[in-house]
Amino acid sequence: MPDKTPVLVLDDDLIVLKSLSEFLRLEGYQVRAAETLEQARNLLGSERFRVAITDVRLPEGSGFDLLSQVRELNLPTAVIMLTGYGTIEDAVTAIKMGAFDYVTKPIADDEVKLTVERALQQQQLLEENNDLRRQLNMTFQVDNFVCCNPRMKRVLDMVNVMSATDATVLITGESGTGKTLVARAIHMNSPRAGQPFVEVSCGTLPETLLESELFGHVKGAFSGAVANKRGRFEAAHKGTLFLDEISLASPSLQMKLLRVLESFKFEPVGSNDTREVDVRLILATNQDLAELVQQEEFREDLYYRVNVMNITLPPLRERRDEIPPLAHHFVEKYRSSARQDIKGINEDAMRLLTGYDWPGNVRELENVMQRAVLLARAPYITAEDISVDQAPPEEPLLPDGKVVPLKKAMKRVERKLILKALEATDGNRKEAARQLEVNRTTLYNKLHEYDIMDA
Ligand SMILES: Nc1ncnc2c1ncn2[C@@H]1O[C@H](COP(=O)(O)OP(=O)(O)O)[C@@H](O)[C@H]1O
Ligand SMILES: [Mg+2]
């Protein structure tokens, strides 16, 4: 029998209130009885209850007000509603609003007893689940998220704070800095952890397909739409939707996103049927959204909507102190694929790693270490196994055949040509400028813009 489990009872009918309280006390519960909604609200605010039993119809309001309070404050309290005989709508509403169960009046003691016991059992399961999740998250952070730099520690603190809220988060950082990892960490630490984490990149699909991917479509909405399709927003219901490369969203998609962010409502492509979802949004970008707003390439109103809480991940070259622990972490991660047992990384190799600029950030370091582990002839990884002096792997111009913005593509080509020219002229900028047929100032500016000053 539960030992002094705190239970709150609210009923304006004093006879019901008294007999129900008395019965529960005899059953061993610690009962607080409230005659009015106000009393019950105050009690809920100041004490912790495992179960609240409330009448639906009250003179100053309804039991649903109490239920709302429990849900708004996210209290660990199961709510059981007392509904009048024959008011089935009340019962349905109660369950829809998240009540644990309802008991119809006139109340049978046994029924109350069983319902309370079931509620407590469910509470316990939920709590065990939460504990487990908390433990998992601890290992998640300690094992998989290398973090020692003060700026990154602050990032992790932010992850914890943001996990506790439902607020939209914007993660900014160069490619490979850990944006996806952080988005997952927020989800995993949030109350939505048991629900889906759905990831969509705005850069991978052409406009119309992306919209149907996100919002779904109805049969016949466009050629190829042979059946109704549920979108990713719906797939993420109750969970988290991670929208990557948000800067690549088309104007039309930006408009739709703005509406979803404001109301969580949308229509599938080709349909007038409005859907509503409960989704937590996390967005990521490797571009400066504020700058894109200035260039009128990104909606200002959407920017303000998504920029409520933001996390900026510094590039790896600005947190070099993390290179050694990260390198060791990746050796650990891939060591089982090595030919022999690898004990570590030698000094020369480490000097090479810490001196390199890592334009591809942590992802590039991971790739380099994975390769090094494969190549190493043990027991220590040497400089020979580290292949960073080669130009970093370039992103293909048309990854998966996707269309990229012209400006961005041109920049990549430009950067490549400049690097080629510098290579061909042994770093002689004057000569490189001549070959590229630009003046030296232009070249200098571009070297700066593309971060190849030291190349
Ligand atoms: N702090 C970190 N600790 C451990 N692994 C990391 C860390 N940051 C990034 N990674 C790893 O580096 C790779 C790239 O990270 P990712 O989150 O995909 O970057 P982004 O989304 O910014 O491009 C992933 O395999 C990720 O697990
Ligand atoms: Mg990513």
Short mmCIF file of C-alpha atoms and ligand atoms in Angstrom, two decimals:
data_model
loop_
_atom_site.label_atom_id
_atom_site.label_comp_id
_atom_site.label_asym_id
_atom_site.label_seq_id
_atom_site.Cartn_x
_atom_site.Cartn_y
_atom_site.Cartn_z
CA MET A 1 0.00 0.00 0.00
CA PRO A 2 1.37 3.44 -0.89
CA ASP A 3 2.86 5.14 2.12
CA LYS A 4 1.47 8.61 2.69
CA THR A 5 1.31 9.55 -0.94
CA PRO A 6 0.04 13.15 -1.21
CA VAL A 7 -3.31 13.48 -2.93
CA LEU A 8 -5.35 16.60 -3.60
CA VAL A 9 -9.15 16.45 -3.69
CA LEU A 10 -11.33 19.28 -4.98
CA ASP A 11 -15.12 19.29 -4.87
CA ASP A 12 -17.57 22.03 -3.99
CA ASP A 13 -20.01 19.40 -2.77
CA LEU A 14 -18.92 19.15 0.84
CA ILE A 15 -20.47 15.75 1.40
CA VAL A 16 -18.58 14.23 -1.51
CA LEU A 17 -15.41 16.05 -0.49
CA LYS A 18 -15.59 14.78 3.05
CA SER A 19 -16.40 11.18 2.31
CA LEU A 20 -13.86 10.90 -0.49
CA SER A 21 -11.12 12.46 1.63
CA GLU A 22 -11.96 10.24 4.54
CA PHE A 23 -11.89 7.13 2.40
CA LEU A 24 -8.52 8.01 0.87
CA ARG A 25 -7.06 8.79 4.28
CA LEU A 26 -8.11 5.37 5.50
CA GLU A 27 -6.43 3.93 2.44
CA GLY A 28 -3.21 5.50 3.70
CA TYR A 29 -2.94 8.60 1.55
CA GLN A 30 -2.04 12.01 2.82
CA VAL A 31 -5.07 13.97 1.69
CA ARG A 32 -5.53 17.71 1.20
CA ALA A 33 -9.11 18.72 0.64
CA ALA A 34 -10.08 21.90 -1.22
CA GLU A 35 -13.58 23.30 -1.45
CA THR A 36 -12.84 25.92 -4.06
CA LEU A 37 -10.84 26.15 -7.23
CA GLU A 38 -8.78 28.92 -5.69
CA GLN A 39 -7.83 26.82 -2.69
CA ALA A 40 -6.87 23.94 -4.94
CA ARG A 41 -4.79 26.19 -7.19
CA ASN A 42 -2.90 27.56 -4.21
CA LEU A 43 -2.24 24.09 -2.87
CA LEU A 44 -0.97 22.94 -6.26
CA GLY A 45 1.33 25.91 -6.34
CA SER A 46 2.84 25.26 -2.94
CA GLU A 47 2.83 21.50 -2.46
CA ARG A 48 3.68 18.52 -4.55
CA PHE A 49 0.88 16.05 -5.26
CA ARG A 50 1.10 12.72 -6.99
CA VAL A 51 -2.60 12.69 -7.75
CA ALA A 52 -5.29 15.36 -7.95
CA ILE A 53 -8.96 14.38 -7.98
CA THR A 54 -11.29 17.14 -9.07
CA ASP A 55 -14.93 17.62 -9.83
CA VAL A 56 -15.55 18.93 -13.34
CA ARG A 57 -18.38 21.35 -12.60
CA LEU A 58 -17.50 23.96 -10.06
CA PRO A 59 -19.23 27.26 -9.24
CA GLU A 60 -16.20 29.44 -10.06
CA GLY A 61 -14.99 27.51 -13.07
CA SER A 62 -14.29 23.90 -13.84
CA GLY A 63 -11.95 21.07 -13.02
CA PHE A 64 -10.39 21.66 -16.41
CA ASP A 65 -8.84 24.85 -15.03
CA LEU A 66 -6.99 22.75 -12.51
CA LEU A 67 -5.97 20.31 -15.22
CA SER A 68 -4.63 23.21 -17.30
CA GLN A 69 -2.59 24.43 -14.37
CA VAL A 70 -1.02 21.00 -13.91
CA ARG A 71 -0.14 20.83 -17.58
CA GLU A 72 1.13 24.39 -17.85
CA LEU A 73 3.43 23.99 -14.87
CA ASN A 74 4.36 20.53 -16.06
CA LEU A 75 3.59 19.14 -12.60
CA PRO A 76 4.16 15.45 -11.89
CA THR A 77 0.54 15.11 -10.88
CA ALA A 78 -1.95 12.70 -12.40
CA VAL A 79 -5.38 14.31 -12.63
CA ILE A 80 -8.54 12.29 -12.17
CA MET A 81 -11.82 14.02 -13.02
CA LEU A 82 -15.14 13.42 -11.35
CA THR A 83 -17.87 13.72 -13.96
CA GLY A 84 -21.56 13.82 -13.39
CA TYR A 85 -23.57 10.84 -14.45
CA GLY A 86 -24.39 11.02 -18.15
CA THR A 87 -22.04 13.83 -19.08
CA ILE A 88 -19.98 11.80 -21.45
CA GLU A 89 -18.68 14.96 -23.21
CA ASP A 90 -16.96 15.97 -19.99
CA ALA A 91 -15.22 12.62 -19.84
CA VAL A 92 -14.09 12.83 -23.44
CA THR A 93 -12.83 16.38 -22.96
CA ALA A 94 -11.01 15.33 -19.81
CA ILE A 95 -9.05 12.61 -21.56
CA LYS A 96 -8.36 14.84 -24.55
CA MET A 97 -6.97 17.49 -22.27
CA GLY A 98 -4.62 15.06 -20.67
CA ALA A 99 -6.44 13.88 -17.57
CA PHE A 100 -5.30 10.48 -16.42
CA ASP A 101 -8.83 9.15 -16.17
CA TYR A 102 -12.31 10.04 -15.03
CA VAL A 103 -14.69 8.56 -12.48
CA THR A 104 -18.42 9.04 -12.83
CA LYS A 105 -20.60 10.16 -10.00
CA PRO A 106 -22.05 8.76 -7.84
CA ILE A 107 -18.63 7.63 -6.77
CA ALA A 108 -17.92 4.01 -5.95
CA ASP A 109 -15.06 3.79 -3.46
CA ASP A 110 -13.51 0.79 -5.17
CA GLU A 111 -13.43 2.55 -8.48
CA VAL A 112 -11.65 5.55 -6.99
CA LYS A 113 -9.22 3.29 -5.21
CA LEU A 114 -8.31 1.39 -8.37
CA THR A 115 -8.05 4.52 -10.48
CA VAL A 116 -5.71 6.19 -8.00
CA GLU A 117 -3.57 3.07 -7.81
CA ARG A 118 -3.31 2.86 -11.58
CA ALA A 119 -2.40 6.53 -11.76
CA LEU A 120 0.39 6.00 -9.27
CA GLN A 121 1.70 3.01 -11.16
CA GLN A 122 1.81 5.01 -14.33
CA GLN A 123 3.52 7.90 -12.54
CA GLN A 124 6.17 5.54 -11.32
CA LEU A 125 6.80 4.14 -14.78
CA LEU A 126 7.12 7.65 -16.15
CA GLU A 127 9.56 8.57 -13.44
CA GLU A 128 11.68 5.49 -13.95
CA ASN A 129 11.70 6.32 -17.62
CA ASN A 130 12.83 9.86 -16.86
CA ASP A 131 15.59 8.61 -14.57
CA LEU A 132 16.80 6.24 -17.24
CA ARG A 133 16.72 8.99 -19.76
CA ARG A 134 18.64 11.28 -17.47
CA GLN A 135 21.30 8.61 -17.01
CA LEU A 136 21.47 8.03 -20.74
CA ASN A 137 21.84 11.72 -21.32
CA MET A 138 24.65 11.93 -18.84
CA THR A 139 26.57 9.33 -20.78
CA PHE A 140 25.47 11.01 -23.97
CA GLN A 141 27.19 14.20 -22.92
CA VAL A 142 30.22 12.69 -21.32
CA ASP A 143 30.93 10.05 -23.91
CA ASN A 144 30.00 11.63 -27.16
CA PHE A 145 30.28 15.34 -26.68
CA VAL A 146 33.87 16.34 -26.24
CA CYS A 147 33.90 19.68 -24.52
CA CYS A 148 36.67 21.40 -22.61
CA ASN A 149 36.96 24.86 -24.10
CA PRO A 150 35.23 27.59 -22.04
CA ARG A 151 33.20 28.79 -25.02
CA MET A 152 32.02 25.26 -25.69
CA LYS A 153 31.21 24.75 -22.02
CA ARG A 154 28.92 27.72 -22.31
CA VAL A 155 27.37 26.08 -25.35
CA LEU A 156 26.65 22.98 -23.28
CA ASP A 157 25.12 25.11 -20.53
CA MET A 158 22.87 26.66 -23.17
CA VAL A 159 21.93 23.20 -24.40
CA ASN A 160 20.79 22.37 -20.90
CA VAL A 161 18.80 25.55 -20.48
CA MET A 162 17.17 25.24 -23.89
CA SER A 163 16.33 21.60 -23.30
CA ALA A 164 14.03 22.63 -20.51
CA THR A 165 12.03 24.95 -22.75
CA ASP A 166 10.01 24.55 -25.91
CA ALA A 167 11.48 27.66 -27.48
CA THR A 168 12.70 27.73 -31.06
CA VAL A 169 16.47 27.51 -31.22
CA LEU A 170 18.77 28.77 -33.95
CA ILE A 171 22.18 27.11 -34.19
CA THR A 172 24.80 28.93 -36.20
CA GLY A 173 28.19 27.57 -37.12
CA GLU A 174 30.39 26.58 -40.02
CA SER A 175 29.88 23.19 -41.56
CA GLY A 176 31.20 20.40 -39.34
CA THR A 177 31.22 22.37 -36.09
CA GLY A 178 28.64 20.11 -34.44
CA LYS A 179 25.29 21.74 -35.20
CA THR A 180 23.48 18.47 -35.77
CA LEU A 181 25.04 17.00 -32.66
CA VAL A 182 23.86 19.96 -30.58
CA ALA A 183 20.35 19.78 -32.03
CA ARG A 184 20.16 16.12 -31.06
CA ALA A 185 21.52 16.88 -27.61
CA ILE A 186 18.79 19.47 -27.02
CA HIS A 187 16.14 17.00 -28.09
CA MET A 188 17.60 14.15 -26.04
CA ASN A 189 17.69 16.29 -22.92
CA SER A 190 14.19 17.68 -23.39
CA PRO A 191 10.88 16.26 -22.20
CA ARG A 192 10.31 15.34 -25.88
CA ALA A 193 13.18 12.86 -25.82
CA GLY A 194 10.92 9.83 -26.14
CA GLN A 195 9.25 11.35 -29.20
CA PRO A 196 10.56 11.60 -32.76
CA PHE A 197 13.52 13.72 -33.79
CA VAL A 198 13.00 14.54 -37.44
CA GLU A 199 15.71 16.09 -39.55
CA VAL A 200 15.21 17.94 -42.83
CA SER A 201 17.81 19.89 -44.75
CA CYS A 202 16.48 22.81 -46.75
CA GLY A 203 19.40 22.43 -49.13
CA THR A 204 18.73 18.97 -50.45
CA LEU A 205 15.50 19.26 -52.39
CA PRO A 206 14.10 21.61 -54.99
CA GLU A 207 11.52 24.05 -53.71
CA THR A 208 8.26 22.25 -54.46
CA LEU A 209 9.50 18.86 -53.33
CA LEU A 210 10.83 20.36 -50.13
CA GLU A 211 7.48 21.92 -49.33
CA SER A 212 5.69 18.65 -49.86
CA GLU A 213 8.35 16.89 -47.83
CA LEU A 214 7.73 19.26 -44.94
CA PHE A 215 3.98 19.78 -45.12
CA GLY A 216 2.88 16.71 -47.03
CA HIS A 217 0.67 16.78 -50.09
CA VAL A 218 -2.63 15.46 -51.31
CA LYS A 219 -3.08 13.14 -54.20
CA GLY A 220 -2.90 15.03 -57.48
CA ALA A 221 -1.34 18.17 -55.96
CA PHE A 222 1.30 18.01 -58.67
CA SER A 223 2.33 15.50 -61.28
CA GLY A 224 3.87 12.60 -59.43
CA ALA A 225 1.70 13.08 -56.36
CA VAL A 226 -0.07 9.77 -56.82
CA ALA A 227 -1.24 9.44 -53.23
CA ASN A 228 -1.66 11.53 -50.13
CA LYS A 229 1.58 11.98 -48.28
CA ARG A 230 2.14 12.96 -44.69
CA GLY A 231 4.78 15.65 -44.22
CA ARG A 232 7.70 15.75 -41.84
CA PHE A 233 5.99 18.32 -39.64
CA GLU A 234 3.32 15.75 -38.89
CA ALA A 235 5.92 13.03 -38.49
CA ALA A 236 7.56 15.18 -35.82
CA HIS A 237 4.31 15.69 -33.90
CA LYS A 238 5.04 15.92 -30.16
CA GLY A 239 8.74 15.71 -30.93
CA THR A 240 11.40 17.95 -32.45
CA LEU A 241 11.85 19.05 -36.03
CA PHE A 242 15.40 19.99 -37.00
CA LEU A 243 15.56 22.22 -40.07
CA ASP A 244 19.10 22.37 -41.37
CA GLU A 245 20.49 24.94 -43.81
CA ILE A 246 17.60 27.26 -43.18
CA SER A 247 19.28 30.04 -45.16
CA LEU A 248 18.54 28.05 -48.32
CA ALA A 249 14.76 28.13 -47.80
CA SER A 250 13.01 29.74 -50.76
CA PRO A 251 10.92 32.90 -50.24
CA SER A 252 7.72 30.88 -50.47
CA LEU A 253 8.94 28.36 -47.93
CA GLN A 254 10.13 31.16 -45.66
CA MET A 255 6.61 32.54 -45.70
CA LYS A 256 5.10 29.18 -44.82
CA LEU A 257 7.61 28.62 -42.06
CA LEU A 258 6.76 31.97 -40.57
CA ARG A 259 3.14 30.95 -40.34
CA VAL A 260 3.97 27.58 -38.78
CA LEU A 261 6.19 29.28 -36.24
CA GLU A 262 3.39 31.65 -35.34
CA SER A 263 0.50 29.22 -35.19
CA PHE A 264 1.80 25.69 -35.70
CA LYS A 265 -0.74 25.46 -38.50
CA PHE A 266 -0.21 24.62 -42.13
CA GLU A 267 -1.87 23.04 -45.13
CA PRO A 268 -0.47 20.13 -47.10
CA VAL A 269 0.48 21.07 -50.65
CA GLY A 270 -2.65 21.15 -52.82
CA SER A 271 -5.04 21.10 -49.88
CA ASN A 272 -7.14 23.63 -47.96
CA ASP A 273 -7.34 21.37 -44.98
CA THR A 274 -5.48 23.07 -42.14
CA ARG A 275 -3.38 20.84 -39.92
CA GLU A 276 -2.09 21.67 -36.51
CA VAL A 277 0.97 20.15 -34.89
CA ASP A 278 2.83 20.29 -31.62
CA VAL A 279 6.43 20.49 -32.73
CA ARG A 280 9.56 21.98 -31.22
CA LEU A 281 11.70 23.59 -33.87
CA ILE A 282 15.45 23.74 -34.02
CA LEU A 283 17.02 25.45 -37.00
CA ALA A 284 20.59 25.54 -38.17
CA THR A 285 22.57 27.60 -40.61
CA ASN A 286 26.18 27.98 -41.62
CA GLN A 287 25.52 31.48 -42.84
CA ASP A 288 25.06 34.75 -41.06
CA LEU A 289 21.29 35.17 -41.15
CA ALA A 290 21.46 38.79 -40.01
CA GLU A 291 23.61 39.55 -43.02
CA LEU A 292 21.22 37.71 -45.33
CA VAL A 293 18.41 39.82 -43.90
CA GLN A 294 20.33 42.95 -44.81
CA GLN A 295 20.84 41.61 -48.30
CA GLU A 296 17.11 40.94 -48.39
CA GLU A 297 17.66 37.26 -49.01
CA PHE A 298 16.03 36.21 -45.78
CA ARG A 299 12.77 37.53 -44.36
CA GLU A 300 13.31 39.83 -41.46
CA ASP A 301 10.12 38.78 -39.65
CA LEU A 302 11.14 35.12 -39.93
CA TYR A 303 14.61 35.99 -38.69
CA TYR A 304 13.17 37.55 -35.55
CA ARG A 305 10.93 34.55 -35.04
CA VAL A 306 13.75 32.01 -35.24
CA ASN A 307 16.35 34.07 -33.46
CA VAL A 308 14.71 33.80 -30.04
CA MET A 309 17.40 31.65 -28.56
CA ASN A 310 20.60 31.04 -30.35
CA ILE A 311 23.71 29.00 -30.06
CA THR A 312 26.86 29.82 -31.97
CA LEU A 313 29.40 27.09 -32.46
CA PRO A 314 32.90 28.47 -32.89
CA PRO A 315 35.00 27.01 -35.72
CA LEU A 316 37.53 24.45 -34.57
CA ARG A 317 40.45 26.79 -35.32
CA GLU A 318 39.10 29.12 -32.63
CA ARG A 319 39.13 26.37 -30.00
CA ARG A 320 42.35 24.58 -30.72
CA ASP A 321 42.54 23.32 -27.15
CA GLU A 322 39.81 20.87 -28.15
CA ILE A 323 41.79 19.34 -30.98
CA PRO A 324 43.76 16.87 -28.81
CA PRO A 325 40.76 15.56 -26.82
CA LEU A 326 38.69 15.36 -30.00
CA ALA A 327 41.48 13.53 -31.83
CA HIS A 328 41.74 11.01 -28.99
CA HIS A 329 37.98 10.68 -28.94
CA PHE A 330 37.95 9.73 -32.61
CA VAL A 331 40.83 7.29 -32.17
CA GLU A 332 38.69 5.61 -29.51
CA LYS A 333 35.68 5.67 -31.79
CA TYR A 334 37.46 3.99 -34.71
CA ARG A 335 40.07 1.91 -32.93
CA SER A 336 38.21 -1.33 -33.53
CA SER A 337 38.76 -0.84 -37.27
CA ALA A 338 42.56 -0.59 -36.85
CA ARG A 339 44.89 -3.34 -37.92
CA GLN A 340 46.56 -3.39 -34.54
CA ASP A 341 45.98 -2.05 -31.12
CA ILE A 342 46.50 1.69 -31.16
CA LYS A 343 47.75 3.27 -27.98
CA GLY A 344 47.63 6.90 -28.98
CA ILE A 345 48.93 9.74 -31.11
CA ASN A 346 52.61 10.68 -31.15
CA GLU A 347 53.91 14.20 -30.63
CA ASP A 348 54.68 15.04 -34.26
CA ALA A 349 51.28 13.91 -35.35
CA MET A 350 49.62 15.95 -32.62
CA ARG A 351 51.63 19.04 -33.59
CA LEU A 352 50.38 18.64 -37.13
CA LEU A 353 46.80 18.31 -35.93
CA THR A 354 46.88 21.31 -33.62
CA GLY A 355 48.65 23.50 -36.19
CA TYR A 356 46.18 22.87 -38.98
CA ASP A 357 43.28 25.23 -39.65
CA TRP A 358 40.49 22.69 -40.13
CA PRO A 359 38.25 24.45 -42.64
CA GLY A 360 35.97 21.42 -42.41
CA ASN A 361 36.03 21.66 -38.61
CA VAL A 362 35.27 18.66 -36.40
CA ARG A 363 33.90 16.66 -39.31
CA GLU A 364 37.20 17.01 -41.15
CA LEU A 365 39.15 16.08 -38.02
CA GLU A 366 36.96 13.02 -37.62
CA ASN A 367 37.60 11.95 -41.22
CA VAL A 368 41.33 12.50 -40.87
CA MET A 369 41.47 10.51 -37.63
CA GLN A 370 39.38 7.70 -39.05
CA ARG A 371 41.82 7.43 -41.93
CA ALA A 372 44.82 7.67 -39.61
CA VAL A 373 43.53 4.84 -37.45
CA LEU A 374 43.09 2.70 -40.56
CA LEU A 375 46.57 3.49 -41.84
CA ALA A 376 48.49 3.43 -38.58
CA ARG A 377 51.04 0.72 -38.16
CA ALA A 378 50.68 1.06 -34.36
CA PRO A 379 51.13 1.48 -31.54
CA TYR A 380 51.11 5.27 -32.04
CA ILE A 381 49.64 7.29 -34.86
CA THR A 382 52.45 9.23 -36.55
CA ALA A 383 52.58 12.35 -38.69
CA GLU A 384 52.72 10.10 -41.73
CA ASP A 385 49.28 8.77 -40.98
CA ILE A 386 47.82 12.26 -40.84
CA SER A 387 46.83 13.60 -44.22
CA VAL A 388 45.99 17.23 -43.57
CA ASP A 389 48.61 18.95 -45.71
CA GLN A 390 46.49 18.03 -48.70
CA ALA A 391 43.78 20.45 -49.58
CA PRO A 392 40.71 19.64 -47.50
CA PRO A 393 38.10 17.60 -49.32
CA GLU A 394 36.04 20.01 -51.32
CA GLU A 395 32.31 19.92 -51.20
CA PRO A 396 31.17 18.78 -54.65
CA LEU A 397 29.72 21.59 -56.68
CA LEU A 398 26.45 19.77 -57.14
CA PRO A 399 26.14 17.46 -54.15
CA ASP A 400 23.54 14.79 -54.99
CA GLY A 401 22.69 16.87 -58.01
CA LYS A 402 21.02 19.46 -55.82
CA VAL A 403 20.84 23.02 -56.98
CA VAL A 404 22.85 25.49 -54.91
CA PRO A 405 22.51 29.26 -54.98
CA LEU A 406 24.49 30.76 -57.82
CA LYS A 407 26.37 33.18 -55.59
CA LYS A 408 27.51 30.42 -53.29
CA ALA A 409 28.58 28.18 -56.16
CA MET A 410 30.50 31.00 -57.85
CA LYS A 411 32.33 31.69 -54.62
CA ARG A 412 33.43 28.10 -54.37
CA VAL A 413 34.72 28.13 -57.92
CA GLU A 414 36.48 31.42 -57.29
CA ARG A 415 38.14 30.10 -54.17
CA LYS A 416 39.33 27.03 -56.00
CA LEU A 417 40.81 29.05 -58.87
CA ILE A 418 42.61 31.36 -56.49
CA LEU A 419 44.12 28.42 -54.61
CA LYS A 420 45.19 26.90 -57.94
CA ALA A 421 46.82 30.13 -59.03
CA LEU A 422 48.68 30.45 -55.73
CA GLU A 423 49.81 26.87 -56.03
CA ALA A 424 51.01 27.39 -59.58
CA THR A 425 52.93 30.53 -58.65
CA ASP A 426 54.37 29.14 -55.44
CA GLY A 427 52.40 31.62 -53.40
CA ASN A 428 53.51 34.66 -55.39
CA ARG A 429 50.44 36.86 -55.11
CA LYS A 430 51.52 39.39 -57.69
CA GLU A 431 52.03 36.65 -60.25
CA ALA A 432 48.82 34.88 -59.16
CA ALA A 433 46.85 38.10 -59.62
CA ARG A 434 48.39 38.50 -63.09
CA GLN A 435 47.40 34.98 -64.09
CA LEU A 436 43.88 35.45 -62.76
CA GLU A 437 43.70 38.81 -64.54
CA VAL A 438 42.57 40.72 -61.48
CA ASN A 439 44.39 43.51 -59.74
CA ARG A 440 46.30 42.77 -56.58
CA THR A 441 43.91 44.56 -54.25
CA THR A 442 41.05 42.43 -55.55
CA LEU A 443 43.07 39.30 -54.95
CA TYR A 444 44.02 40.44 -51.45
CA ASN A 445 40.41 41.12 -50.60
CA LYS A 446 39.38 37.72 -51.88
CA LEU A 447 42.16 35.98 -49.98
CA HIS A 448 40.76 37.60 -46.91
CA GLU A 449 37.16 36.82 -47.76
CA TYR A 450 37.92 33.16 -48.38
CA ASP A 451 40.10 32.78 -45.37
CA ILE A 452 43.19 31.82 -47.36
CA MET A 453 45.46 34.58 -46.10
CA ASP A 454 48.07 32.13 -44.93
CA ALA A 455 47.79 29.68 -47.78
N1 LIG B 1 32.16 18.38 -29.60
C1 LIG B 1 32.13 17.23 -30.29
N2 LIG B 1 32.45 16.06 -29.71
C2 LIG B 1 32.43 14.91 -30.40
N3 LIG B 1 32.10 14.82 -31.68
C3 LIG B 1 31.77 15.93 -32.35
C4 LIG B 1 31.76 17.20 -31.67
N4 LIG B 1 31.38 18.15 -32.57
C5 LIG B 1 31.16 17.50 -33.73
N5 LIG B 1 31.37 16.17 -33.61
C6 LIG B 1 31.26 15.14 -34.67
O1 LIG B 1 31.70 15.73 -35.88
C7 LIG B 1 30.85 15.39 -36.97
C8 LIG B 1 30.24 16.63 -37.57
O2 LIG B 1 29.33 17.22 -36.66
P1 LIG B 1 27.88 17.72 -37.12
O3 LIG B 1 27.06 17.91 -35.90
O4 LIG B 1 27.34 16.83 -38.17
O5 LIG B 1 28.30 19.14 -37.73
P2 LIG B 1 27.38 20.18 -38.54
O6 LIG B 1 25.97 19.75 -38.37
O7 LIG B 1 27.67 21.51 -37.90
O8 LIG B 1 27.85 20.14 -39.95
C9 LIG B 1 29.80 14.44 -36.39
O9 LIG B 1 30.20 13.10 -36.63
C10 LIG B 1 29.81 14.77 -34.91
O10 LIG B 1 29.43 13.65 -34.16
MG MG B 2 24.68 19.05 -39.84
#
